[in-house]
mmCIF file with all atom_site columns, C-alpha atoms and ligand atoms in Angstrom:
data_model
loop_
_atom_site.group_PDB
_atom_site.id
_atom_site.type_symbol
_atom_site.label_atom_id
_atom_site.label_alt_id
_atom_site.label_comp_id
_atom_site.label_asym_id
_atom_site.label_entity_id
_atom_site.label_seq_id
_atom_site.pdbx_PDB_ins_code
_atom_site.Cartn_x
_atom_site.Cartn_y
_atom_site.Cartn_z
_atom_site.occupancy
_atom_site.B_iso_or_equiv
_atom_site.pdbx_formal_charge
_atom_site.auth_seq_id
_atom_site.auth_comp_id
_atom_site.auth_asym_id
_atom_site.auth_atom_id
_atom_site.pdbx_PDB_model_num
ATOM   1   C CA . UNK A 1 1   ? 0.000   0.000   0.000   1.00 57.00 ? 1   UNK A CA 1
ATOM   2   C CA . UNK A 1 2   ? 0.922   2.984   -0.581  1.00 60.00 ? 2   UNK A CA 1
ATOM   3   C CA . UNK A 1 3   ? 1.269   5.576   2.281   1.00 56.00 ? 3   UNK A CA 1
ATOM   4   C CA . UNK A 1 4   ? 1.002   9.566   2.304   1.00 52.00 ? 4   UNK A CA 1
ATOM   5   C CA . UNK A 1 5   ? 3.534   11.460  4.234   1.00 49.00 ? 5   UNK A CA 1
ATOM   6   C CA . UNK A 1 6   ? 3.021   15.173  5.604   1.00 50.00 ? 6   UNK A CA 1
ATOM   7   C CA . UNK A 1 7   ? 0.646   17.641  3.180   1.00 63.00 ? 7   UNK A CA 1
ATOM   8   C CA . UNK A 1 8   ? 2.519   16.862  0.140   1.00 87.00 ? 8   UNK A CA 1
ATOM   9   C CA . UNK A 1 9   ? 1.383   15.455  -3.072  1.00 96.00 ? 9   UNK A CA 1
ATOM   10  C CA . UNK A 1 10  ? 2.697   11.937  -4.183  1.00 97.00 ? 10  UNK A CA 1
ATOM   11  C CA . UNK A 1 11  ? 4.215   12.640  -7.564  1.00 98.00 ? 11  UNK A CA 1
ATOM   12  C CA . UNK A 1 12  ? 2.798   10.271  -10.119 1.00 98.00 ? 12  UNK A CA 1
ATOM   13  C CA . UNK A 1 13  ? 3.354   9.099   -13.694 1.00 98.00 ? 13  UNK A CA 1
ATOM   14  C CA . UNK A 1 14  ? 0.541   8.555   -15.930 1.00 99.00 ? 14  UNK A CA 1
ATOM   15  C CA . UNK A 1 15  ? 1.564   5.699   -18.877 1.00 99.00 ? 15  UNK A CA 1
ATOM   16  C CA . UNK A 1 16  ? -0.858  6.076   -22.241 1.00 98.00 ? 16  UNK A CA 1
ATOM   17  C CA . UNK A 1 17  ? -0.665  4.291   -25.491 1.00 98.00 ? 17  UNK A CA 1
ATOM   18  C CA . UNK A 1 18  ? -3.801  6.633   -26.890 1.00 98.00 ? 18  UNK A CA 1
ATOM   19  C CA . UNK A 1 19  ? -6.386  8.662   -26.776 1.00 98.00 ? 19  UNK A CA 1
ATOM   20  C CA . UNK A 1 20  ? -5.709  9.916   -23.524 1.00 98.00 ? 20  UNK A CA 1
ATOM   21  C CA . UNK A 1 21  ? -9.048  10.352  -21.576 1.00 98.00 ? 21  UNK A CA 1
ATOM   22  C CA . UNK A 1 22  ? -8.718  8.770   -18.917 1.00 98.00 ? 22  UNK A CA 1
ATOM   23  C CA . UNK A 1 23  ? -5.345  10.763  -18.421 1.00 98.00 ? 23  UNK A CA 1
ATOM   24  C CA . UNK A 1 24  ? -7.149  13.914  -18.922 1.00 98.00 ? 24  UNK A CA 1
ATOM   25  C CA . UNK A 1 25  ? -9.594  12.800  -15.867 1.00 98.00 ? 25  UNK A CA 1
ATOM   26  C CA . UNK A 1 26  ? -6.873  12.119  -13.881 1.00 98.00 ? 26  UNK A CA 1
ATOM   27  C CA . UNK A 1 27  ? -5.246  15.190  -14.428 1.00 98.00 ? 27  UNK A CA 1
ATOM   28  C CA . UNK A 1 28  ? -8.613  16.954  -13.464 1.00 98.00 ? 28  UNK A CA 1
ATOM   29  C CA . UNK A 1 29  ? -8.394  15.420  -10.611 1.00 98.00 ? 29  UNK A CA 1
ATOM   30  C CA . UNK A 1 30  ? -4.752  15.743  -9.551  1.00 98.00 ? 30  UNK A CA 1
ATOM   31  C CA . UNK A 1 31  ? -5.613  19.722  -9.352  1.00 97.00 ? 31  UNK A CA 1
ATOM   32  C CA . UNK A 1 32  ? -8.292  19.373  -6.758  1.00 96.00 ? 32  UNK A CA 1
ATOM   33  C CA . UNK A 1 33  ? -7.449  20.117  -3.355  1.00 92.00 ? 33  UNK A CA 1
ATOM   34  C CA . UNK A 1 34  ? -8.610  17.294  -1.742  1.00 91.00 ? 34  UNK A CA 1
ATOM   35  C CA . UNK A 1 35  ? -6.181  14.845  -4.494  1.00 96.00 ? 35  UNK A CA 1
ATOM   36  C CA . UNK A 1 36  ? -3.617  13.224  -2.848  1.00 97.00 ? 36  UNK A CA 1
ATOM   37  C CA . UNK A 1 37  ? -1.631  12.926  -6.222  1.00 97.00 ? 37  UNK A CA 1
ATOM   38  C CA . UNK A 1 38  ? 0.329   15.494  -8.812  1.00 98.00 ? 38  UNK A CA 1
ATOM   39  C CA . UNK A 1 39  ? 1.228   14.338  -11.793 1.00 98.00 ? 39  UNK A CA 1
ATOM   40  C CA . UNK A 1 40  ? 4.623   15.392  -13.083 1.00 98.00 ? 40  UNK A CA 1
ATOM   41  C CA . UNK A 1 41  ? 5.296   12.875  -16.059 1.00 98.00 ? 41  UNK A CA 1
ATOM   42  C CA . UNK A 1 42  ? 3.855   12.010  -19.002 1.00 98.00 ? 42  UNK A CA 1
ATOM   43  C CA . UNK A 1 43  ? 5.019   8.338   -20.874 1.00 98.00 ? 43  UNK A CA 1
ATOM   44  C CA . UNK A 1 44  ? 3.968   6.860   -23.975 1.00 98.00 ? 44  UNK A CA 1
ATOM   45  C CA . UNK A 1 45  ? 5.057   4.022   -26.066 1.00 98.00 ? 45  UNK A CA 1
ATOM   46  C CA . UNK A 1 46  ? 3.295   5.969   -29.233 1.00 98.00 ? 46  UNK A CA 1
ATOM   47  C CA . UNK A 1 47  ? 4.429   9.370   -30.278 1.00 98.00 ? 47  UNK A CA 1
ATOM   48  C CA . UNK A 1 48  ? 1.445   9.526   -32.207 1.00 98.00 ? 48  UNK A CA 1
ATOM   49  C CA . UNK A 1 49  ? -0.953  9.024   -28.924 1.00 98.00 ? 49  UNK A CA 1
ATOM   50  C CA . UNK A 1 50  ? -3.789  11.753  -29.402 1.00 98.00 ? 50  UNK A CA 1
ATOM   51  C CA . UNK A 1 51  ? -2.980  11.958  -25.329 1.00 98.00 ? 51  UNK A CA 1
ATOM   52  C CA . UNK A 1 52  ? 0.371   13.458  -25.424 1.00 98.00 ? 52  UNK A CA 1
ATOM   53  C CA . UNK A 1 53  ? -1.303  16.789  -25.855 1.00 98.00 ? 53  UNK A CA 1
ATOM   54  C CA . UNK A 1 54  ? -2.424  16.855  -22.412 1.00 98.00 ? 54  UNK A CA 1
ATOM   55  C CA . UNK A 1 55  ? 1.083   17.492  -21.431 1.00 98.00 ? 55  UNK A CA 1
ATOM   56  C CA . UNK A 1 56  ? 1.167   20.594  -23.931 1.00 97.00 ? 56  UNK A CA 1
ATOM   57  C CA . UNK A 1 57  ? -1.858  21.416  -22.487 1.00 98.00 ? 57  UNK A CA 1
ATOM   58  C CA . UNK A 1 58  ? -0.799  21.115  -18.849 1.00 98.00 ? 58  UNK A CA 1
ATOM   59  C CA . UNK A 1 59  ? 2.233   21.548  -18.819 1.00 98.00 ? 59  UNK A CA 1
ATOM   60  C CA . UNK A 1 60  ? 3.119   18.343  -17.730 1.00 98.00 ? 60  UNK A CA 1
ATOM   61  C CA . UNK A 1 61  ? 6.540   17.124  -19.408 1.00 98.00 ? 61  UNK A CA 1
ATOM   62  C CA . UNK A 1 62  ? 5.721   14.153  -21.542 1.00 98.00 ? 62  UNK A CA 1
ATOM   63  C CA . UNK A 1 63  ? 8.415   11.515  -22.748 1.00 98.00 ? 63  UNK A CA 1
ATOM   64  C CA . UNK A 1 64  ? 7.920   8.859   -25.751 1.00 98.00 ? 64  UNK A CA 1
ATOM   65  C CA . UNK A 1 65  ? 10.014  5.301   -25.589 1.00 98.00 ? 65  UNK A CA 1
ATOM   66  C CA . UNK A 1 66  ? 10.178  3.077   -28.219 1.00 97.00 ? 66  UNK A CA 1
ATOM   67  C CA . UNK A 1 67  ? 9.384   -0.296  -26.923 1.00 97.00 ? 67  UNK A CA 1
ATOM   68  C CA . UNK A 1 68  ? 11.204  -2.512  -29.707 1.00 97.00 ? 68  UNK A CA 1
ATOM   69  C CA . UNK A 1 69  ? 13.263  -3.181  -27.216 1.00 97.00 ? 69  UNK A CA 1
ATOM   70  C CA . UNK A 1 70  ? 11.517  -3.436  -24.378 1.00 97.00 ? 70  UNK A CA 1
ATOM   71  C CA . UNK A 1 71  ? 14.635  -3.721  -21.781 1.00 97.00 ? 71  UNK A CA 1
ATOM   72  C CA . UNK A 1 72  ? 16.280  -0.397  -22.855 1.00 97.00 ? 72  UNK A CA 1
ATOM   73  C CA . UNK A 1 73  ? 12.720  1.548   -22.833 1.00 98.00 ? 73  UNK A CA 1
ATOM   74  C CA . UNK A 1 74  ? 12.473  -0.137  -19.460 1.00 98.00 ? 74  UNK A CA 1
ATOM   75  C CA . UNK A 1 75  ? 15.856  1.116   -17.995 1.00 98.00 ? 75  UNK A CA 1
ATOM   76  C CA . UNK A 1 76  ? 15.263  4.800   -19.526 1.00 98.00 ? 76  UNK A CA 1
ATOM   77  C CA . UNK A 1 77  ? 12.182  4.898   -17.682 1.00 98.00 ? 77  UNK A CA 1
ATOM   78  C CA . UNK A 1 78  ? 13.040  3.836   -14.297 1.00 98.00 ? 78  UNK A CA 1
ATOM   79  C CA . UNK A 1 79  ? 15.953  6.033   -14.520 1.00 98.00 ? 79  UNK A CA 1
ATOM   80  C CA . UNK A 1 80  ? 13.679  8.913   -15.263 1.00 98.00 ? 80  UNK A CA 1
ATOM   81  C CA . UNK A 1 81  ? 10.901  7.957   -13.043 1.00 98.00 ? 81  UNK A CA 1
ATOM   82  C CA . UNK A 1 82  ? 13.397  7.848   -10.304 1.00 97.00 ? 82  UNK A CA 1
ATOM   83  C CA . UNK A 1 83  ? 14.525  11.073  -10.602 1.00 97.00 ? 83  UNK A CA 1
ATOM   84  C CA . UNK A 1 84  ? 11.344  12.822  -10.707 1.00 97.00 ? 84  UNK A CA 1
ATOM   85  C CA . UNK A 1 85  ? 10.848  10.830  -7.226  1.00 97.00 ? 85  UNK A CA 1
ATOM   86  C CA . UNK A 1 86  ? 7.893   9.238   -8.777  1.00 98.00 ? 86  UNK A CA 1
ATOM   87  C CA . UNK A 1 87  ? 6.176   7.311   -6.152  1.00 97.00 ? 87  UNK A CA 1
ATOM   88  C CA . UNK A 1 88  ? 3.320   5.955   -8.188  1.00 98.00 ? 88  UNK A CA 1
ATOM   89  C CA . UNK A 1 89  ? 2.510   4.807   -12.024 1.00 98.00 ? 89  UNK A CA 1
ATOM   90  C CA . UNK A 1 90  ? -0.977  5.087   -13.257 1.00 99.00 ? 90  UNK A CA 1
ATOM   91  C CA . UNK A 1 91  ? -1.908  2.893   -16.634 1.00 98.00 ? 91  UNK A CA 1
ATOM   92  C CA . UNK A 1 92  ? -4.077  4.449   -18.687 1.00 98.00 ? 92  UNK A CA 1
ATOM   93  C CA . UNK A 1 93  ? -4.481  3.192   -21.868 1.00 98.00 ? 93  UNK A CA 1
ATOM   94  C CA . UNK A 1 94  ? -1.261  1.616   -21.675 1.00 98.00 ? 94  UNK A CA 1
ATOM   95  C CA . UNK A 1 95  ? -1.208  -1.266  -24.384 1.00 97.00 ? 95  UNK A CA 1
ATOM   96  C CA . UNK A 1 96  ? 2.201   -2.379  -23.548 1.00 97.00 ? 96  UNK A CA 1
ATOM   97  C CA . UNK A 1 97  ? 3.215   -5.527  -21.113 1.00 97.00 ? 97  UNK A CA 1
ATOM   98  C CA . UNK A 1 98  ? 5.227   -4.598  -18.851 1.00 98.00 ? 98  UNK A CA 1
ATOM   99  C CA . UNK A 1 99  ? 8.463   -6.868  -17.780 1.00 98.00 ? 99  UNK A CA 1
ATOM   100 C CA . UNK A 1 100 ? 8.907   -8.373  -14.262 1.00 97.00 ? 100 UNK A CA 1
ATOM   101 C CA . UNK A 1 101 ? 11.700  -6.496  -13.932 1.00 97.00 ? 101 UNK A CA 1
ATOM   102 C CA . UNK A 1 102 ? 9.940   -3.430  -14.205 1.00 98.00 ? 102 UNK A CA 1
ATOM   103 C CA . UNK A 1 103 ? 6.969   -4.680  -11.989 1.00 98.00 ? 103 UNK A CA 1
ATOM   104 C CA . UNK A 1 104 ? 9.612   -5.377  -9.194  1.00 97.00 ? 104 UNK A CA 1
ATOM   105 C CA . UNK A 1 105 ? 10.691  -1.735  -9.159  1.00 96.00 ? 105 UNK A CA 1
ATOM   106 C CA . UNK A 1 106 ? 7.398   -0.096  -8.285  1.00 96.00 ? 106 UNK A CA 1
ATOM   107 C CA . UNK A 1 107 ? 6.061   -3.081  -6.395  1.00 93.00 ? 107 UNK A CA 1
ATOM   108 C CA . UNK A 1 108 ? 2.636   -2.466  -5.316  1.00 96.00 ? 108 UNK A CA 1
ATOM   109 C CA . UNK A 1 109 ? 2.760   1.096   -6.459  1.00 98.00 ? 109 UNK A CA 1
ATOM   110 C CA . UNK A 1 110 ? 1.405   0.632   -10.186 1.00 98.00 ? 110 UNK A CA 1
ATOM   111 C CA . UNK A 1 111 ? -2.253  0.524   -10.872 1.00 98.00 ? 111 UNK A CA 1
ATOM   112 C CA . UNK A 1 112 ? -3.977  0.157   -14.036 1.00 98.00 ? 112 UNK A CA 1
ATOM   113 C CA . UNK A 1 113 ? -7.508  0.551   -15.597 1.00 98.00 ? 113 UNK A CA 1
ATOM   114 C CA . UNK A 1 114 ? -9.173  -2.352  -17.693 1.00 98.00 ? 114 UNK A CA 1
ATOM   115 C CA . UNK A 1 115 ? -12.463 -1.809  -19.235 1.00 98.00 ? 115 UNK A CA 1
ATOM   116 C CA . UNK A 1 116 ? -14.082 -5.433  -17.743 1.00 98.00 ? 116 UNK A CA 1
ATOM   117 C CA . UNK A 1 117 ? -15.217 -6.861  -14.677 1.00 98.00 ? 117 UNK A CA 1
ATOM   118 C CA . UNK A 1 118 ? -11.904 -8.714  -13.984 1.00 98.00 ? 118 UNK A CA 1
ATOM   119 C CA . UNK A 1 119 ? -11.456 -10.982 -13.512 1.00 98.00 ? 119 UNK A CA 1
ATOM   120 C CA . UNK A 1 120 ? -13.835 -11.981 -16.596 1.00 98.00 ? 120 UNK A CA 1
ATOM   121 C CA . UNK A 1 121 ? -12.240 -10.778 -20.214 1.00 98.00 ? 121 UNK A CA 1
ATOM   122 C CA . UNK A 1 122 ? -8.456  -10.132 -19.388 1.00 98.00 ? 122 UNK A CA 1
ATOM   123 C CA . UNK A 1 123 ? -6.534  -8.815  -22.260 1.00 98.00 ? 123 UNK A CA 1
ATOM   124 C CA . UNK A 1 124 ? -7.469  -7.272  -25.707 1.00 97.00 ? 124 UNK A CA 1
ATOM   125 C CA . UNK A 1 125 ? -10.814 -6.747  -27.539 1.00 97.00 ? 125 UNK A CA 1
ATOM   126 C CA . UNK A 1 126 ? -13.132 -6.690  -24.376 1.00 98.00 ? 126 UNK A CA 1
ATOM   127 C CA . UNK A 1 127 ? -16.291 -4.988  -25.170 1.00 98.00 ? 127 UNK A CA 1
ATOM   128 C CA . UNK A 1 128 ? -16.241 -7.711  -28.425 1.00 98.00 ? 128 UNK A CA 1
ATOM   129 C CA . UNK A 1 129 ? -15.712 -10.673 -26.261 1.00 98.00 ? 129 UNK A CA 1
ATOM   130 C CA . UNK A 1 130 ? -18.432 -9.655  -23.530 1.00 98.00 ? 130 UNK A CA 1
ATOM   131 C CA . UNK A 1 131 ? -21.162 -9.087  -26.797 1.00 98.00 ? 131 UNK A CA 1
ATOM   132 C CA . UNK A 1 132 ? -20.513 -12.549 -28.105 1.00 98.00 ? 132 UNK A CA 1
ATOM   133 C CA . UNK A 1 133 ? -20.877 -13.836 -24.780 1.00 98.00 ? 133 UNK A CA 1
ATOM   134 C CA . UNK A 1 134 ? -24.606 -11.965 -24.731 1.00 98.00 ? 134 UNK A CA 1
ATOM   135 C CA . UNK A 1 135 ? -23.255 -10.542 -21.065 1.00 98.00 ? 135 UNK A CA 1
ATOM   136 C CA . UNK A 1 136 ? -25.798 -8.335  -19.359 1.00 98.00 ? 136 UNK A CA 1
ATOM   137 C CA . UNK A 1 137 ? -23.309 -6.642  -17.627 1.00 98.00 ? 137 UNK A CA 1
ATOM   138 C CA . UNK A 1 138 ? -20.017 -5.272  -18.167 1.00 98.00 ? 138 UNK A CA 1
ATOM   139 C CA . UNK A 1 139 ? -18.003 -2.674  -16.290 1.00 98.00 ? 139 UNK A CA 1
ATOM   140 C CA . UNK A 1 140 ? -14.554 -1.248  -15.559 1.00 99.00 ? 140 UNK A CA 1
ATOM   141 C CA . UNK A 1 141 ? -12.204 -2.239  -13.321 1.00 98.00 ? 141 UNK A CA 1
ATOM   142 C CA . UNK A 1 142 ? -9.225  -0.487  -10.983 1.00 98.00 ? 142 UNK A CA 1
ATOM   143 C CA . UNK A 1 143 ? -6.307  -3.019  -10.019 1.00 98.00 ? 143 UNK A CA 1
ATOM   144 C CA . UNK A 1 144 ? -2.541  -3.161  -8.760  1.00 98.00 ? 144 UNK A CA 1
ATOM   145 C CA . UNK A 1 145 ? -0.352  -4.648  -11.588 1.00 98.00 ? 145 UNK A CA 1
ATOM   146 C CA . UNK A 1 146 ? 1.038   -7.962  -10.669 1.00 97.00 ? 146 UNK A CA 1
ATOM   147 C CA . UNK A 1 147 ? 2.888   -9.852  -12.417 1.00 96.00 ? 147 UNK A CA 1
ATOM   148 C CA . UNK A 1 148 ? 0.288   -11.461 -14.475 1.00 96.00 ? 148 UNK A CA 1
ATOM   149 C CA . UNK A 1 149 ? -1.522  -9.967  -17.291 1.00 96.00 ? 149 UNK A CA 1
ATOM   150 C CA . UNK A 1 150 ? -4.992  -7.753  -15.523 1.00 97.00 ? 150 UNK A CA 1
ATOM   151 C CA . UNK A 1 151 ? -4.610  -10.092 -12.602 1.00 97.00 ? 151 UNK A CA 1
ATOM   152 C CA . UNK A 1 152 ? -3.719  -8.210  -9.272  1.00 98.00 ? 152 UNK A CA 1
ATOM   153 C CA . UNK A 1 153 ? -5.533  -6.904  -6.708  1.00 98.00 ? 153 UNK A CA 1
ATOM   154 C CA . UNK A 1 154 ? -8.840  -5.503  -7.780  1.00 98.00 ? 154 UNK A CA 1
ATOM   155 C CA . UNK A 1 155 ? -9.644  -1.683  -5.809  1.00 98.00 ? 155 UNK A CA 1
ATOM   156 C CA . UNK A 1 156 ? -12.332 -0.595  -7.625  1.00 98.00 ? 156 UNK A CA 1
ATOM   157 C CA . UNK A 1 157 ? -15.195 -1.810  -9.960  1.00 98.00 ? 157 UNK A CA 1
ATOM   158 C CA . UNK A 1 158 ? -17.735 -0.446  -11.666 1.00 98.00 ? 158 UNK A CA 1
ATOM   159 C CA . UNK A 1 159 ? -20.846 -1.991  -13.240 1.00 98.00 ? 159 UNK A CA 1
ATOM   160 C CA . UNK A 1 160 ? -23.122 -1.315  -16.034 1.00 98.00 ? 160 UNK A CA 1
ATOM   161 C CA . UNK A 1 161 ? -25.997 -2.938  -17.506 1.00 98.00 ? 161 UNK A CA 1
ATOM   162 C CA . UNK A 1 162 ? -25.700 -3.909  -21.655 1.00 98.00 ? 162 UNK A CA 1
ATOM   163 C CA . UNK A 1 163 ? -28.614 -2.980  -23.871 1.00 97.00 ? 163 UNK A CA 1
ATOM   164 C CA . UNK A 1 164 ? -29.917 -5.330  -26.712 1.00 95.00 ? 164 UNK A CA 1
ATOM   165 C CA . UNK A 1 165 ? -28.936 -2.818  -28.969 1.00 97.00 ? 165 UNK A CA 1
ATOM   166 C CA . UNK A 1 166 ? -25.248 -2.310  -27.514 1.00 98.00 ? 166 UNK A CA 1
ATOM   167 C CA . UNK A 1 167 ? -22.292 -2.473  -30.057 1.00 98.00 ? 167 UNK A CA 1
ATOM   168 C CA . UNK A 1 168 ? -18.556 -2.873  -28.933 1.00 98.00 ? 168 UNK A CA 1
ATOM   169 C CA . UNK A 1 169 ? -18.197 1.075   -29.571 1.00 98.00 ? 169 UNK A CA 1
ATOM   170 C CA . UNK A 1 170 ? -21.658 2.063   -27.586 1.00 98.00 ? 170 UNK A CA 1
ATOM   171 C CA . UNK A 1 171 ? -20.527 -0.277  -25.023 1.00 98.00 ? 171 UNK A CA 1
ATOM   172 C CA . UNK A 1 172 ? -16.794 0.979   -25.038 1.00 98.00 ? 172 UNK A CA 1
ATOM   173 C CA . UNK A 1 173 ? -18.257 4.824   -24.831 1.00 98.00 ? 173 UNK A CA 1
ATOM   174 C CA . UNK A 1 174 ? -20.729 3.681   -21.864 1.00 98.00 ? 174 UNK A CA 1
ATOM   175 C CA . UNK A 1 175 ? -17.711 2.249   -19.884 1.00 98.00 ? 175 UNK A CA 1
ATOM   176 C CA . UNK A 1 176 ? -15.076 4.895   -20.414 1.00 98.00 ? 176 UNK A CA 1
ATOM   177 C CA . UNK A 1 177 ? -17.449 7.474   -18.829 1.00 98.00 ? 177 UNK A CA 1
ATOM   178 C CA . UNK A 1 178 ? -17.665 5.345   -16.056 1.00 98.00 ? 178 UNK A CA 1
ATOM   179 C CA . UNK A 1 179 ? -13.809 4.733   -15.985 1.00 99.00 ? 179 UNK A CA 1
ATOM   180 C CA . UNK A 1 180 ? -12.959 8.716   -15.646 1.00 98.00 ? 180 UNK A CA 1
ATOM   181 C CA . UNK A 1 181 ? -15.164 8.820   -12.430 1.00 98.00 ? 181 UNK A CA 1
ATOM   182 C CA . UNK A 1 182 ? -13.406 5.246   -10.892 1.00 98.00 ? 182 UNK A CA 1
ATOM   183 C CA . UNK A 1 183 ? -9.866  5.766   -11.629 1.00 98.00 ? 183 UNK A CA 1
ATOM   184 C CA . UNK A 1 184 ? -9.772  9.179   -9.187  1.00 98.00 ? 184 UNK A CA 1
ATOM   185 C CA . UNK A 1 185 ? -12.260 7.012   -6.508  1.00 98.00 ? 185 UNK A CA 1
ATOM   186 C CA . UNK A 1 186 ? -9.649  4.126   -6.998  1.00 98.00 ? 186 UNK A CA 1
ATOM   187 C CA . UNK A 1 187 ? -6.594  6.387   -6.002  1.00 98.00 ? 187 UNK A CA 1
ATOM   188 C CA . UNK A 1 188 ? -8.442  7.986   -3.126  1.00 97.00 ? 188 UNK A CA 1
ATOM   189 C CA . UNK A 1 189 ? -9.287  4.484   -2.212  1.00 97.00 ? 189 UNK A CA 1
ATOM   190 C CA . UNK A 1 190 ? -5.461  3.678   -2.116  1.00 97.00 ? 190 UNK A CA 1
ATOM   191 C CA . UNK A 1 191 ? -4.734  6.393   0.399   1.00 95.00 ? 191 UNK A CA 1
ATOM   192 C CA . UNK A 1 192 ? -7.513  5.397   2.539   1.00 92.00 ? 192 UNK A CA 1
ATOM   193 C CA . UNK A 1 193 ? -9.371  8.866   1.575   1.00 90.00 ? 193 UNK A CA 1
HETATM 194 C C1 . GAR B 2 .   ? -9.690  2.585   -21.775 1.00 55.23 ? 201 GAR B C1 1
HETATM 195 O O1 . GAR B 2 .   ? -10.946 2.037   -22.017 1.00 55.23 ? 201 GAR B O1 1
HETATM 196 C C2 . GAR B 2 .   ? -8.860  1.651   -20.909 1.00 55.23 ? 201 GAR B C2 1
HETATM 197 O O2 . GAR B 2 .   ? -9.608  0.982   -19.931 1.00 55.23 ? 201 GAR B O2 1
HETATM 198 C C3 . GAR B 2 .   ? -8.341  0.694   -21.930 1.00 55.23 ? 201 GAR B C3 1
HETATM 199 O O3 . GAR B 2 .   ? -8.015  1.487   -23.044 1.00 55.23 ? 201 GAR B O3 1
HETATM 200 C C4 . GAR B 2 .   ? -8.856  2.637   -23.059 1.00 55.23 ? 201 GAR B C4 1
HETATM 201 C C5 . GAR B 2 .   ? -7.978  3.862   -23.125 1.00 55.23 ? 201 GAR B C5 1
HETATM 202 O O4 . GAR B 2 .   ? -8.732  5.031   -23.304 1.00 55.23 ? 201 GAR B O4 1
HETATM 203 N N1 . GAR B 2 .   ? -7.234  -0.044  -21.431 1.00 55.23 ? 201 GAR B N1 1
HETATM 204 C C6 . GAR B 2 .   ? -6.943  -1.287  -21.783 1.00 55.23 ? 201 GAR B C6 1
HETATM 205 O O5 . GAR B 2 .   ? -7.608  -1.925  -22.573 1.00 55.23 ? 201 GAR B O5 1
HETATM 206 C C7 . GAR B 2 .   ? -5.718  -1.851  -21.120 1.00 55.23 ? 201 GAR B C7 1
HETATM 207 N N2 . GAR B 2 .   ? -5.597  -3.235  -21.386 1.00 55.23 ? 201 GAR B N2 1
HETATM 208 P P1 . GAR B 2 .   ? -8.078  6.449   -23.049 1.00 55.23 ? 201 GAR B P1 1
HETATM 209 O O6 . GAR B 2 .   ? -6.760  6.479   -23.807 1.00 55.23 ? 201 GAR B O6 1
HETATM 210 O O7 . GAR B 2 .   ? -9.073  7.421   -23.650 1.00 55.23 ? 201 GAR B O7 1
HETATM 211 O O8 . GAR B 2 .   ? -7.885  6.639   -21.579 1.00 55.23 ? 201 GAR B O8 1
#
């Protein structure tokens, strides 16, 4: 668990592969006075993510690795992470694995955001998966990153119901509202706010 010392923020990194929103959200909420986050880095795997203009934006400095090789993007990172003092990694949108190695660094201090009720429909192509499956429900999900693929420690979920009419976009829409309100609940949740 992660613990808060004294009135200061714990400076956080927010990793995106994409769009971004749920990055945006979370820097929304960072700014509030009763956040125990700040963000002060920005990392991508895609320097084409729509997302990396949040840190324009915000002026939040943003960093792009390539992940070809994994092992050198790795080391870059933790190098940099460590010198901002970052205390805790947020996954948003991240579509990269990341190694053991890594995991071990920041153990227990990484959380990510997966747009199912873990732990049903790990992995890619969720919304898909639940519709062929004629689901009712689907949801988001907040969870510590273990080392096995969407499989630690859930914090938060959230539900919603499926309509007969629902398509893998209307569903992904419906959930990624839902995901910008539970990510910030999740972190309070962390600090036992
Ligand atoms: C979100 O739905 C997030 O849960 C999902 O990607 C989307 C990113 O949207 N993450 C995963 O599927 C991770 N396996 P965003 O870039 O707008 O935040």
């Amino acid at each position: 668990m992660v613990q808060l010392t004294g009135p200061k923020k714990i400076k956080c990194a927010v990793f995106i592969s994409g769009t971004g929103s749920n990055l945006k959200s979370l820097i929304q909420f960072s700014k509030k006075n009763n956040s125990p986050i700040s963000i002060e880095l920005i990392i991508s795997d895609n320097s084409k993510a729509k997302g990396l203009k949040f840190g324009k934006i915000f002026k939040i400095s943003k960093k792009v690795f390539n992940f070809k090789n994994k092992i050198i993007a790795e080391k870059k990172i933790i190098s940099d992470l460590e010198n901002k003092n970052i205390k805790l990694i947020c996954l948003a949108g991240f579509m990269k694995i990341l190694s053991k190695n890594f995991i071990k660094n920041f153990k227990g201090k990484i959380l990510n955001i997966h747009p199912s009720l873990l732990p049903k429909y790990k992995g890619l192509n969720t919304h898909k998966r639940v519709l062929l499956n004629n689901e009712k429900y689907s949801g988001c999900t907040v969870h510590f990153v273990n080392y096995r693929l969407d499989s630690g420690k859930i914090i938060l979920q959230k539900k919603v119901k499926i309509r007969k009419s629902e398509t893998a976009k209307s569903l992904a829409k419906k959930i990624l509202i839902q995901e910008h309100r539970l990510y910030p609940k999740a972190i309070k949740e962390v600090f036992n706010l």
